[in-house]
């Protein structure tokens, strides 16, 4: 989608690119959202990231400590035990540039056979193919479908894909909300495609990394 113009391409494709002039956004279109197309890097911010007064008062590393801990416990970031040629080159470049950090990044990827997420999803050992951003097809990347969403499903949540949310409205008397949506693939929708489908929920969580 670009500046309000009609969307082009495959509406069910993995990459959803929104072009907005000064600000563009890339979204992961699938169960797991942006975690499907990120590089899986999980590093805590360094203190210098909070300098310059750009952040609200009280938002610093101390305030994020508990959240960081919970995320790391769920996603269990690891460092690649060996190396690959591209990583070796980057580490050498970092050393020559006197980079503040010259170690391997922690990533939400499984590097050993037998790895299971806290949701008990069995992971496969990373193949070092480099397809983390284009979509891991080997189940080595600990994207949200293998942990948070799988855990929610195990506890009774029903997960659906293929829908594009259109509007959220509160029901009278605090009775919950209605969520209006269309099928992402319009070929599956009503023939007129003018009226949205509606589901009702007691609670609605709007979660969008972008």
Coordinates of N, CA and C in Angstrom, one line a residue:
X1 N 0.8 -1.2 0.0 CA 0.0 0.0 0.0 C 0.9 1.2 0.0
X2 N 0.5 2.3 -0.8 CA 1.3 3.5 -0.9 C 0.5 4.7 -0.8
X3 N 0.6 5.5 0.2 CA 0.0 6.8 0.4 C -1.5 6.7 0.1
X4 N -2.2 5.7 0.6 CA -3.6 5.6 0.4 C -4.1 5.0 -0.8
X5 N -3.1 4.6 -1.7 CA -3.5 4.0 -3.0 C -3.9 2.5 -2.7
X6 N -4.6 1.9 -3.6 CA -5.0 0.5 -3.4 C -3.7 -0.4 -3.3
X7 N -3.8 -1.5 -2.5 CA -2.7 -2.4 -2.3 C -2.4 -3.1 -3.6
X8 N -1.2 -3.5 -3.9 CA -0.8 -4.2 -5.0 C -0.1 -5.5 -4.6
X9 N 0.0 -6.5 -5.4 CA 0.7 -7.7 -5.1 C -0.2 -8.7 -4.5
X10 N 0.4 -9.8 -3.9 CA -0.2 -10.9 -3.2 C -0.6 -10.4 -1.8
X11 N -1.9 -10.3 -1.5 CA -2.3 -9.8 -0.2 C -1.9 -10.8 0.9
X12 N -1.7 -12.1 0.6 CA -1.3 -13.1 1.5 C 0.2 -13.4 1.6
X13 N 1.0 -12.5 0.9 CA 2.4 -12.7 0.9 C 3.0 -12.4 2.3
X14 N 4.2 -12.9 2.5 CA 4.9 -12.8 3.8 C 5.2 -11.4 4.1
X15 N 5.7 -10.6 3.1 CA 6.1 -9.2 3.4 C 5.0 -8.3 3.0
X16 N 4.7 -7.4 4.0 CA 3.7 -6.3 3.8 C 4.4 -5.0 3.9
X17 N 4.6 -4.3 2.8 CA 5.4 -3.1 2.8 C 4.4 -1.9 2.7
X18 N 4.4 -1.0 3.6 CA 3.6 0.2 3.6 C 4.5 1.4 3.3
X19 N 4.2 2.1 2.2 CA 5.0 3.2 1.8 C 4.2 4.5 2.2
X20 N 4.8 5.4 3.0 CA 4.0 6.5 3.5 C 4.8 7.8 3.3
X21 N 5.6 8.0 2.4 CA 6.3 9.3 2.2 C 7.5 9.3 3.1
X22 N 7.4 10.0 4.2 CA 8.5 10.2 5.1 C 8.8 8.9 6.0
X23 N 7.7 8.2 6.2 CA 7.8 7.0 7.1 C 7.3 5.8 6.3
X24 N 8.1 4.7 6.2 CA 7.7 3.5 5.6 C 7.8 2.4 6.7
X25 N 7.0 1.4 6.5 CA 6.9 0.3 7.4 C 6.9 -1.1 6.7
X26 N 7.6 -2.0 7.3 CA 7.6 -3.4 6.8 C 7.1 -4.3 7.8
X27 N 6.0 -5.0 7.5 CA 5.3 -5.9 8.4 C 5.4 -7.3 8.0
X28 N 5.5 -8.2 9.0 CA 5.4 -9.6 8.7 C 3.9 -10.1 8.6
X29 N 3.5 -10.6 7.5 CA 2.2 -11.0 7.3 C 2.0 -12.4 7.5
X30 N 1.7 -12.8 8.8 CA 1.5 -14.2 9.1 C 1.4 -14.4 10.6
X31 N 1.2 -15.6 11.0 CA 1.0 -16.0 12.4 C 2.4 -15.8 13.1
X32 N 2.6 -14.7 13.8 CA 3.9 -14.4 14.4 C 4.3 -13.0 14.0
X33 N 3.7 -12.4 13.1 CA 3.9 -11.0 12.7 C 5.4 -10.7 12.4
X34 N 5.9 -9.6 12.9 CA 7.2 -9.2 12.5 C 8.3 -10.2 12.9
X35 N 8.0 -11.0 13.9 CA 9.1 -12.0 14.3 C 9.4 -13.0 13.2
X36 N 8.5 -13.1 12.2 CA 8.7 -14.0 11.0 C 9.8 -13.5 10.1
X37 N 10.0 -12.1 10.1 CA 10.9 -11.5 9.1 C 12.0 -10.7 9.7
X38 N 12.2 -10.8 11.0 CA 13.3 -10.0 11.6 C 14.5 -11.0 11.6
X39 N 15.6 -10.4 12.0 CA 16.9 -11.2 12.0 C 17.1 -12.0 13.3
X40 N 16.1 -11.9 14.2 CA 16.1 -12.7 15.5 C 17.1 -12.2 16.5
X41 N 17.7 -11.1 16.2 CA 18.7 -10.5 17.2 C 18.0 -10.1 18.4
X42 N 18.6 -10.5 19.6 CA 18.0 -10.1 20.9 C 19.1 -9.6 21.8
X43 N 19.4 -8.3 21.7 CA 20.4 -7.6 22.5 C 19.7 -6.5 23.4
X44 N 20.1 -6.4 24.6 CA 19.6 -5.3 25.4 C 20.2 -4.0 25.0
X45 N 19.4 -2.9 25.1 CA 20.0 -1.6 24.7 C 21.1 -1.2 25.6
X46 N 22.1 -0.5 25.1 CA 23.2 0.0 25.9 C 22.8 1.4 26.5
X47 N 23.4 1.7 27.6 CA 23.0 3.0 28.3 C 23.0 4.2 27.4
X48 N 24.0 4.3 26.4 CA 24.0 5.5 25.6 C 22.8 5.6 24.7
X49 N 21.9 4.6 24.6 CA 20.7 4.7 23.8 C 19.7 5.6 24.5
X50 N 19.9 5.8 25.8 CA 18.9 6.6 26.5 C 19.4 8.1 26.8
X51 N 20.5 8.4 26.1 CA 21.0 9.8 26.4 C 20.3 10.8 25.5
X52 N 20.6 12.1 25.8 CA 20.1 13.1 24.9 C 18.7 13.6 25.2
X53 N 18.1 13.0 26.2 CA 16.7 13.5 26.6 C 15.7 13.2 25.6
X54 N 15.9 12.2 24.7 CA 14.9 11.9 23.7 C 13.8 11.0 24.3
X55 N 14.0 10.3 25.4 CA 13.0 9.4 26.0 C 12.3 10.0 27.2
X56 N 11.1 9.6 27.5 CA 10.4 10.1 28.6 C 11.1 9.8 29.9
X57 N 11.0 10.7 30.9 CA 11.6 10.5 32.2 C 11.2 9.1 32.8
X58 N 12.1 8.4 33.3 CA 11.8 7.1 34.0 C 11.9 5.9 33.0
X59 N 12.1 6.2 31.7 CA 12.3 5.1 30.8 C 13.8 4.9 30.5
X60 N 14.3 3.9 31.2 CA 15.7 3.6 31.1 C 16.0 2.1 31.3
X61 N 17.2 1.7 31.4 CA 17.5 0.3 31.5 C 16.9 -0.3 32.8
X62 N 16.9 0.4 33.9 CA 16.3 -0.1 35.1 C 14.8 -0.4 34.9
X63 N 14.1 0.5 34.2 CA 12.7 0.4 34.0 C 12.4 -0.8 33.1
X64 N 13.3 -1.2 32.3 CA 13.1 -2.2 31.3 C 13.6 -3.6 31.8
X65 N 14.3 -3.6 32.9 CA 15.0 -4.8 33.4 C 14.0 -6.0 33.5
X66 N 12.9 -5.8 34.2 CA 11.9 -6.9 34.3 C 11.4 -7.4 33.0
X67 N 11.1 -6.5 32.1 CA 10.6 -6.9 30.8 C 11.6 -7.6 30.0
X68 N 12.9 -7.1 30.0 CA 14.0 -7.8 29.4 C 14.1 -9.3 29.9
X69 N 14.0 -9.4 31.2 CA 14.2 -10.7 31.8 C 13.1 -11.7 31.4
X70 N 11.9 -11.2 31.3 CA 10.8 -12.1 30.9 C 10.9 -12.5 29.4
X71 N 11.3 -11.5 28.6 CA 11.4 -11.8 27.2 C 12.6 -12.8 26.9
X72 N 13.7 -12.6 27.7 CA 14.8 -13.6 27.5 C 14.5 -14.9 28.0
X73 N 13.7 -15.0 29.1 CA 13.3 -16.3 29.6 C 12.4 -17.1 28.6
X74 N 11.5 -16.4 27.9 CA 10.6 -17.0 26.9 C 11.4 -17.3 25.6
X75 N 12.2 -16.4 25.1 CA 12.8 -16.6 23.8 C 14.1 -17.2 23.8
X76 N 14.8 -17.3 25.0 CA 16.0 -18.0 25.2 C 17.0 -17.7 24.1
X77 N 17.5 -16.5 24.0 CA 18.5 -16.2 23.0 C 19.8 -16.9 23.2
X78 N 20.4 -17.3 22.1 CA 21.7 -18.0 22.1 C 22.7 -17.3 21.2
X79 N 24.0 -17.7 21.4 CA 25.0 -17.3 20.4 C 25.4 -18.5 19.6
X80 N 25.7 -18.2 18.3 CA 26.1 -19.3 17.4 C 27.4 -19.9 18.0
X81 N 27.4 -21.2 18.2 CA 28.5 -21.9 18.9 C 29.8 -21.9 18.0
X82 N 29.7 -22.0 16.7 CA 30.8 -21.9 15.8 C 30.9 -20.6 15.1
X83 N 30.9 -20.6 13.8 CA 30.9 -19.3 13.1 C 30.5 -19.6 11.7
X84 N 30.4 -18.6 10.9 CA 30.2 -18.7 9.4 C 31.1 -17.6 8.8
X85 N 31.4 -17.7 7.6 CA 32.4 -16.7 7.0 C 31.9 -15.3 7.0
X86 N 30.6 -15.0 6.9 CA 30.1 -13.6 6.9 C 30.3 -13.1 8.3
X87 N 30.0 -13.9 9.3 CA 30.2 -13.4 10.7 C 31.7 -13.1 11.0
X88 N 32.5 -14.0 10.5 CA 34.0 -13.8 10.7 C 34.4 -12.4 10.1
X89 N 33.9 -12.1 9.0 CA 34.2 -10.9 8.3 C 33.7 -9.7 9.1
X90 N 32.5 -9.8 9.6 CA 31.9 -8.7 10.4 C 32.7 -8.5 11.7
X91 N 33.1 -9.6 12.3 CA 33.9 -9.4 13.6 C 35.2 -8.8 13.3
X92 N 35.9 -9.1 12.2 CA 37.1 -8.5 11.9 C 36.9 -7.0 11.6
X93 N 35.9 -6.7 10.8 CA 35.6 -5.3 10.5 C 35.3 -4.5 11.8
X94 N 34.6 -5.1 12.7 CA 34.3 -4.4 14.0 C 35.6 -4.2 14.8
X95 N 36.5 -5.1 14.8 CA 37.7 -4.9 15.5 C 38.6 -3.8 14.9
X96 N 38.6 -3.7 13.6 CA 39.4 -2.7 12.9 C 38.7 -1.3 13.1
X97 N 37.4 -1.3 13.3 CA 36.7 0.0 13.5 C 36.7 0.3 15.0
X98 N 37.3 -0.5 15.8 CA 37.3 -0.3 17.3 C 35.9 -0.2 17.9
X99 N 35.0 -1.1 17.4 CA 33.7 -1.1 17.9 C 33.6 -1.4 19.3
X100 N 32.6 -0.8 20.0 CA 32.5 -1.0 21.4 C 32.2 -2.4 21.8
X101 N 31.4 -3.1 21.0 CA 31.1 -4.5 21.2 C 31.6 -5.3 20.1
X102 N 32.5 -6.3 20.3 CA 33.0 -7.1 19.3 C 32.7 -8.6 19.4
X103 N 31.6 -8.9 20.2 CA 31.2 -10.3 20.3 C 30.1 -10.7 19.4
X104 N 29.8 -11.9 19.5 CA 28.6 -12.4 18.7 C 27.3 -11.9 19.3
X105 N 26.4 -11.6 18.5 CA 25.1 -11.2 19.0 C 24.3 -12.4 19.5
X106 N 23.4 -12.2 20.5 CA 22.5 -13.2 20.9 C 21.3 -13.2 20.0
X107 N 20.9 -14.3 19.6 CA 19.8 -14.4 18.6 C 18.8 -15.5 19.1
X108 N 17.5 -15.3 18.8 CA 16.4 -16.2 19.1 C 16.4 -17.3 18.1
X109 N 17.4 -18.2 18.1 CA 17.6 -19.3 17.2 C 18.1 -20.5 17.9
X110 N 17.6 -21.6 17.5 CA 18.1 -22.9 18.1 C 19.3 -23.4 17.4
X111 N 20.3 -23.7 18.1 CA 21.6 -24.2 17.5 C 21.9 -25.6 17.9
X112 N 21.0 -26.3 18.7 CA 21.2 -27.7 19.1 C 20.0 -28.5 18.9
X113 N 20.2 -29.7 18.5 CA 19.1 -30.7 18.4 C 18.4 -30.9 19.8
X114 N 17.1 -31.1 19.8 CA 16.4 -31.4 21.1 C 16.0 -30.1 21.8
X115 N 16.2 -28.9 21.2 CA 15.7 -27.7 21.9 C 14.2 -27.6 21.8
X116 N 13.6 -27.2 23.0 CA 12.2 -27.0 23.1 C 12.0 -25.6 23.6
X117 N 10.9 -25.0 23.1 CA 10.6 -23.7 23.7 C 9.8 -23.9 25.0
X118 N 9.6 -22.8 25.8 CA 8.7 -22.9 27.0 C 7.3 -23.4 26.7
X119 N 6.9 -23.3 25.4 CA 5.6 -23.8 25.0 C 5.7 -25.3 24.6
X120 N 6.9 -25.9 24.7 CA 7.1 -27.3 24.4 C 7.0 -27.6 22.9
X121 N 7.4 -26.6 22.1 CA 7.5 -26.8 20.6 C 8.9 -27.2 20.3
X122 N 9.0 -28.4 19.7 CA 10.3 -28.9 19.3 C 10.9 -28.1 18.2
X123 N 12.2 -27.7 18.4 CA 12.8 -26.9 17.4 C 13.9 -27.8 16.7
X124 N 14.2 -27.3 15.5 CA 15.3 -28.0 14.7 C 16.6 -27.2 14.8
X125 N 17.7 -27.8 14.7 CA 19.0 -27.1 14.7 C 19.2 -26.2 13.5
X126 N 19.7 -25.0 13.7 CA 19.9 -24.1 12.7 C 20.8 -24.6 11.6
X127 N 20.5 -24.4 10.3 CA 21.3 -24.9 9.2 C 22.3 -23.9 8.7
X128 N 22.3 -22.7 9.3 CA 23.2 -21.6 8.9 C 22.9 -21.2 7.4
X129 N 21.7 -21.2 7.0 CA 21.3 -20.9 5.6 C 21.2 -19.4 5.4
X130 N 21.0 -18.6 6.5 CA 20.9 -17.2 6.4 C 19.5 -16.7 6.0
X131 N 18.5 -17.5 6.0 CA 17.2 -17.1 5.6 C 16.3 -16.6 6.8
X132 N 16.9 -16.1 7.8 CA 16.1 -15.6 9.0 C 15.1 -14.6 8.6
X133 N 15.6 -13.6 7.8 CA 14.7 -12.5 7.4 C 13.7 -12.9 6.3
X134 N 14.1 -13.7 5.4 CA 13.2 -14.1 4.3 C 12.2 -15.2 4.8
X135 N 12.3 -15.6 6.0 CA 11.4 -16.6 6.6 C 12.1 -18.0 6.8
X136 N 12.2 -18.4 8.0 CA 12.9 -19.7 8.3 C 11.9 -20.8 8.0
X137 N 12.2 -21.7 7.1 CA 11.4 -22.8 6.8 C 11.8 -24.1 7.5
X138 N 12.7 -24.0 8.4 CA 13.3 -25.2 9.0 C 12.9 -25.3 10.5
X139 N 12.2 -24.3 11.0 CA 11.7 -24.3 12.4 C 13.0 -24.2 13.4
X140 N 13.9 -23.4 13.0 CA 15.1 -23.2 13.9 C 14.9 -21.8 14.6
X141 N 14.1 -20.9 14.0 CA 14.0 -19.6 14.5 C 12.9 -19.5 15.5
X142 N 13.2 -19.0 16.7 CA 12.2 -18.9 17.8 C 11.2 -17.7 17.6
X143 N 10.5 -17.7 16.5 CA 9.5 -16.7 16.2 C 8.3 -16.9 17.2
X144 N 7.4 -15.9 17.2 CA 6.4 -16.0 18.3 C 5.4 -17.1 18.1
X145 N 5.3 -17.7 16.9 CA 4.4 -18.8 16.8 C 4.9 -20.1 17.5
X146 N 6.2 -20.1 17.9 CA 6.7 -21.3 18.6 C 6.8 -21.1 20.1
X147 N 6.5 -19.9 20.6 CA 6.5 -19.7 22.0 C 5.3 -19.0 22.6
X148 N 5.2 -17.7 22.5 CA 4.1 -17.0 23.1 C 2.7 -17.4 22.5
X149 N 2.6 -17.5 21.2 CA 1.4 -17.9 20.6 C 1.1 -19.4 20.8
X150 N 2.1 -20.2 20.7 CA 1.9 -21.6 21.0 C 1.4 -21.9 22.4
X151 N 2.0 -21.1 23.4 CA 1.6 -21.2 24.8 C 0.2 -20.8 25.0
X152 N -0.2 -19.7 24.3 CA -1.6 -19.2 24.4 C -2.6 -20.2 23.8
X153 N -2.2 -20.9 22.7 CA -3.0 -21.9 22.1 C -3.2 -23.1 23.1
X154 N -2.1 -23.5 23.7 CA -2.2 -24.6 24.7 C -3.1 -24.3 25.9
X155 N -3.2 -23.0 26.2 CA -4.1 -22.6 27.3 C -5.5 -22.2 26.9
X156 N -5.9 -22.6 25.6 CA -7.2 -22.4 25.2 C -7.5 -21.3 24.2
X157 N -6.5 -20.6 23.8 CA -6.7 -19.5 22.8 C -7.0 -20.1 21.4
X158 N -7.8 -19.6 20.7 CA -8.1 -20.0 19.3 C -7.4 -19.0 18.3
X159 N -6.6 -19.5 17.5 CA -5.8 -18.7 16.6 C -6.3 -18.8 15.1
X160 N -6.5 -17.7 14.5 CA -7.0 -17.6 13.1 C -6.0 -16.8 12.3
X161 N -5.9 -17.1 11.0 CA -5.1 -16.3 10.1 C -6.0 -16.0 8.9
X162 N -5.4 -15.1 8.0 CA -6.1 -14.8 6.8 C -7.1 -13.7 6.9
X163 N -7.1 -13.0 8.0 CA -8.0 -11.8 8.2 C -7.3 -10.5 8.4
X164 N -7.9 -9.5 7.8 CA -7.3 -8.1 8.0 C -8.3 -7.3 8.9
X165 N -7.9 -6.9 10.1 CA -8.7 -6.1 10.9 C -9.1 -4.8 10.3
X166 N -10.3 -4.4 10.5 CA -10.8 -3.1 9.9 C -11.2 -2.1 11.0
X167 N -11.9 -2.5 12.0 CA -12.3 -1.6 13.0 C -12.6 -2.3 14.3
X168 N -12.3 -1.7 15.5 CA -12.6 -2.2 16.8 C -13.6 -1.2 17.5
X169 N -14.7 -1.7 18.0 CA -15.6 -0.9 18.7 C -16.0 -1.5 20.0
X170 N -16.2 -0.6 21.0 CA -16.6 -1.0 22.4 C -18.1 -1.3 22.4
X171 N -18.5 -2.4 23.1 CA -19.9 -2.7 23.2 C -20.5 -2.0 24.4
X172 N -21.7 -1.7 24.5 CA -22.3 -0.9 25.6 C -22.2 -1.7 26.9
X173 N -22.1 -0.9 28.0 CA -22.0 -1.5 29.3 C -20.8 -2.3 29.6
X174 N -19.7 -2.0 28.9 CA -18.5 -2.8 29.2 C -18.6 -4.2 28.9
X175 N -19.4 -4.6 27.9 CA -19.6 -6.0 27.6 C -18.5 -6.6 26.7
X176 N -17.5 -5.8 26.4 CA -16.5 -6.3 25.5 C -16.4 -5.4 24.2
X177 N -16.0 -6.1 23.1 CA -15.7 -5.3 21.9 C -16.2 -6.1 20.7
X178 N -16.4 -5.4 19.6 CA -16.5 -6.1 18.3 C -15.3 -5.7 17.5
X179 N -14.9 -6.7 16.7 CA -13.8 -6.5 15.8 C -14.3 -6.9 14.4
X180 N -14.2 -5.8 13.6 CA -14.7 -6.0 12.2 C -13.4 -6.4 11.3
X181 N -13.6 -7.4 10.4 CA -12.5 -7.8 9.6 C -12.9 -8.2 8.2
X182 N -12.0 -8.2 7.3 CA -12.3 -8.7 6.0 C -11.3 -9.9 5.8
X183 N -11.6 -10.8 4.9 CA -10.6 -11.8 4.5 C -9.5 -11.1 3.7
X184 N -8.3 -11.4 4.1 CA -7.1 -10.8 3.4 C -7.2 -11.2 1.9
X185 N -7.5 -12.5 1.7 CA -7.6 -13.0 0.3 C -9.1 -12.7 -0.1
X186 N -9.3 -11.7 -0.8 CA -10.7 -11.3 -1.1 C -11.5 -12.3 -1.9
X187 N -10.8 -13.3 -2.5 CA -11.5 -14.4 -3.2 C -12.3 -15.3 -2.2
X188 N -12.0 -15.2 -0.9 CA -12.7 -16.0 0.1 C -13.8 -15.3 0.7
X189 N -14.0 -14.0 0.4 CA -15.0 -13.2 1.0 C -16.4 -13.3 0.4
X190 N -17.4 -12.6 0.9 CA -18.7 -12.5 0.3 C -18.6 -12.0 -1.1
X191 N -19.6 -12.3 -1.9 CA -19.5 -11.8 -3.3 C -19.5 -10.3 -3.4
X192 N -20.2 -9.6 -2.5 CA -20.2 -8.1 -2.7 C -19.0 -7.5 -2.0
X193 N -18.5 -8.2 -0.9 CA -17.3 -7.8 -0.2 C -17.5 -6.3 0.4
X194 N -18.7 -5.9 0.6 CA -19.0 -4.6 1.1 C -19.1 -4.6 2.6
X195 N -19.6 -5.7 3.2 CA -19.8 -5.7 4.7 C -18.7 -6.5 5.3
X196 N -18.1 -6.0 6.4 CA -17.1 -6.8 7.1 C -17.7 -8.0 7.9
X197 N -16.9 -8.9 8.2 CA -17.3 -10.0 9.2 C -17.0 -9.4 10.6
X198 N -17.7 -9.9 11.6 CA -17.6 -9.4 12.9 C -17.5 -10.5 13.9
X199 N -16.5 -10.4 14.8 CA -16.4 -11.3 16.0 C -16.5 -10.4 17.3
X200 N -16.9 -11.0 18.4 CA -17.0 -10.3 19.6 C -16.0 -10.9 20.6
X201 N -15.5 -10.1 21.5 CA -14.5 -10.6 22.4 C -14.6 -9.8 23.7
X202 N -14.3 -10.4 24.9 CA -14.3 -9.7 26.2 C -13.1 -8.8 26.2
X203 N -12.0 -9.2 25.7 CA -10.8 -8.4 25.7 C -10.2 -8.4 24.3
X204 N -9.6 -7.3 23.9 CA -8.9 -7.2 22.6 C -7.5 -6.6 22.9
X205 N -6.5 -7.3 22.5 CA -5.1 -6.8 22.6 C -4.6 -6.4 21.2
X206 N -4.2 -5.1 21.1 CA -3.7 -4.6 19.8 C -2.2 -4.7 19.9
X207 N -1.6 -5.6 19.2 CA -0.1 -5.8 19.3 C 0.5 -5.7 17.9
X208 N 1.3 -4.7 17.7 CA 1.9 -4.5 16.4 C 3.3 -3.9 16.6
X209 N 4.3 -4.7 16.3 CA 5.7 -4.3 16.5 C 6.0 -3.1 15.7
X210 N 5.5 -3.0 14.5 CA 5.8 -1.8 13.6 C 5.3 -0.6 14.3

